């Protein structure tokens, strides 16, 4: 095995990759949210033009693949680490005691991550495939409005954003810990910025379907 | 047999370097052919193993612990002395030498002690280079403190965990040498005998504590670093598994045991609270700097301490020793505490403790300052006793802490069996009748890092070894003896667990062979110990099998040795008709109740020789002479 | 005090093991958990039964030998103590107390409550040292270490190697143990020369032993008898990154 591969396949190396892909995905989320916020500008706003631009401009294609790659790598690594970790503790303690809460906190990322993955598949089919492979340029705005007129879909999305919040809550500070940056000096700062990330990003996403459903967006 | 201590002559400051020059060397290419067995992985054992391995010898290390790092050196709190004179207070090798000789009440060999003082500085250098995180000044240089009543600041420390950090340093050196293949560490293996062939130590017999298997291991030299025997008193500050078996096995094979009666009692330990108790916890001596020791003046005063007015308290140390007060040496403080309790003035449920009161210091310095200085200890005390020492005085009582006696060794740390070396607390060499605070760590590491690597080499170079076959009669006999010994324990099949005998023995030792000893008491003790031995071999119960991990088998073997050793200790105490250091004979005291030495008749180390089962041991005298430090009397008034 | 104990009994590594119930009667509230087990064992031996095997030695919280899981909590249900330091008064009279061994793949059970933690020795062998031979050391005060750095190194160095971090970690990860040593030696000037090889080989050995990875739940820090901080894990991660990508 080459040095780089050995490095990356070690337990810390895998965590580093998790952190780096996580970092990349958080920046994607921020970008995605920024774009979505244009929905508030209404049907004549910039949202559709941006969507159209992203859907047609060739440079975006490779970036899309990188993004998919990031998601897949993040999830595969997460799954693999989770599996290895289970192997390292073959038998549970007979009395759960405090270990129960610890276990939950530690396993939360894989549970929430799996939920997010499932959602993503649906989300991609619902919007991405629907627009990109329709054979013609689709205006995204009505597509979104149509989707968020159904209460069930809204509920599903809202639940997912809560799950995303938990995932980010763990992931954001963990990413700094894995990169070795969560030192006592910066711990407070990282945790403060973390609130922005795990609360504000999901809340931003969550606001859109609700506002739309209750007619806030025309 | 005439004992030859092999001490060099000439000016004392040149003795060690001259001797080192005179020693024979083993050709580096040949070192790999020599195997050295080391029993025990504490400070002395680990440091010797690492150092000898670095020189190129093939080292085999044995410990009954799972890992070398669990050895009891880990628990030493206070610090390690070294004559570095970093604080410009006039320290020097000479002064450390003098303090150690005097502190040992003139019962140690001058040459050994001078060498110890001489290498003390190198130890600090070595440990720092290993990454031991000693306490530092703001400028980055090493910090020191004065310790145990010393008038100089020469104690280096790593918080209250100096022993831990030094041991981990030596352990890391050991692990490095395991990695490069020059040492093999055998964990969970207990040494149960020494193989002596043609008068030389050539190997050991061990029992695998997990499988019960008995195996033999051969070598060119054996080093024993098996620690002290404080647990002969059952309760001590030693770890539960610390034992005297290594020493006793060597003794029965012909090594002499020297000065077993020199036992150090530490004055500030958490008192015994019940029969279930398995050990005593030490509270660092530094507490006496800010605490005042007292008992109520009235016998059986059941009031809680805060209700006893000043006028009804007896600050007995301050009363008896106006200049040293609460800071009198360990033995004096311990003895006085026991006296007070024997007079019925003791406090606590059992009446076996005295108060160590921080009230005045808390008033003067405030609780935060006290917490900064002693927080760790205060919390530990609170956790163990459920009493808050900030609110009510601590209760303390003396406990056995360190044992100065051990296997007799010469200047080369070789016992009376050629090829058997003894290091650390297991030997008797450097502390005389009493050890200074923070000197135990120094001695263990001096032996391992800076003495044995030379002297073992000299022995190997100087000896013509006949090859020993694994099936030689002495080897087979050694293994057989051990198996027979184990079977004997298993087959008593009585009703009483080994622990009960140990507790009984401890009781006798503490009451009659403890802090204050007298002839009649010692004689009774010897006969009581003999009764315990008889009962042991009649009523012992070892449950389970000896073919797997069975801590009862381990315990039983250790207790059997403790019983034999306890008798030897009492005999030594009985024979030494003087008081010195950790040995106090009631018959030999000054009008003020202090120790009275008899330099005329007892300026020797008593080296006891095994004379067969049931026979009285033979006394050999290793005479001490003092050329540089003329014996004087201690006076702490 | 009286207790009902459910204790894990397992004859050897291959045995399946099971819980057995014992009565612990008339236990002093000042006794430690281990002293309670001593009392129970005394009773067992007297009637010819196999005593419960458990590791222990110093009984003052420093040797790192003891380590059992009590009511689901490593070293007991409370924080920052070793098993030998845990007194029975922290429990209530009549309690049922469940005692089991550490359950970590890298710590196989030897018997009853005794596990094999030699994996830690092998990790130390991989690089938990400064390469300096006896006698090679320079004068101690030639190596200045600022107090703050020395104190931080000492915080890490306090680790007693009991394995509570791995036993409490849902992933059976030994990151806190390994990080404590890596961090101590990375902080000190003496350890700098070998920092790169040290972190790479210690982590490789840790993985090889079968310990899990860190998932940043910080349960180890909460349980560590010496309160070793997870910030040392952060430092180890940094050391690792540096060793992998730095020059």
Coordinates of N, CA, C and O in Angstrom, one line a residue, chain A residues 10 19 38 76 94 105 117 124 145 148 155 168 177 181 191-192 195 208:
Chain A
X10 N -6.2 4.8 7.5 CA -6.1 4.6 9.0 C -7.3 5.3 9.6 O -8.1 6.0 8.9
X19 N -14.2 14.6 7.6 CA -14.2 16.0 7.9 C -14.1 16.9 6.7 O -14.9 17.8 6.5
X38 N -33.6 32.9 -2.9 CA -34.2 33.7 -4.0 C -35.6 33.4 -4.3 O -36.3 34.2 -4.9
X76 N -20.1 6.7 2.3 CA -19.5 5.4 2.3 C -18.5 5.3 3.5 O -18.5 4.3 4.2
X94 N -24.6 -5.2 29.8 CA -25.9 -5.7 30.2 C -26.8 -4.6 30.7 O -28.0 -4.6 30.5
X105 N -25.6 9.4 21.2 CA -24.9 10.6 20.7 C -23.9 10.2 19.6 O -23.7 10.9 18.6
X117 N -29.6 10.7 3.5 CA -29.3 10.0 2.2 C -30.6 9.6 1.5 O -30.8 9.9 0.3
X124 N -33.6 14.4 -5.2 CA -33.0 14.5 -6.5 C -34.0 14.1 -7.6 O -34.1 14.7 -8.6
X145 N -43.3 25.3 -6.2 CA -44.6 25.7 -5.7 C -45.6 24.5 -5.6 O -46.3 24.3 -4.6
X148 N -44.7 22.1 -2.8 CA -44.9 22.6 -1.4 C -46.4 23.1 -1.2 O -46.7 23.8 -0.3
X155 N -44.4 18.3 5.5 CA -44.1 17.7 6.8 C -42.8 16.9 6.7 O -41.9 17.0 7.5
X168 N -25.8 18.2 11.5 CA -24.8 19.3 11.5 C -24.2 19.7 12.8 O -23.1 20.0 13.0
X177 N -12.7 19.0 15.3 CA -11.9 18.1 16.2 C -11.1 17.2 15.3 O -9.9 17.0 15.6
X181 N -8.4 21.1 15.1 CA -8.5 22.6 15.3 C -9.3 22.9 16.5 O -9.3 24.1 16.9
X191 N -17.8 26.4 18.7 CA -19.2 26.0 19.1 C -20.2 27.1 18.8 O -21.3 26.9 18.5
X192 N -19.7 28.4 19.0 CA -20.6 29.5 18.7 C -20.9 29.6 17.2 O -22.1 29.7 16.8
X195 N -23.4 27.0 16.1 CA -24.9 27.3 16.2 C -25.4 27.9 15.0 O -26.5 27.5 14.5
X208 N -38.7 28.0 3.9 CA -39.2 28.1 2.6 C -40.5 27.4 2.3 O -41.5 28.1 1.9

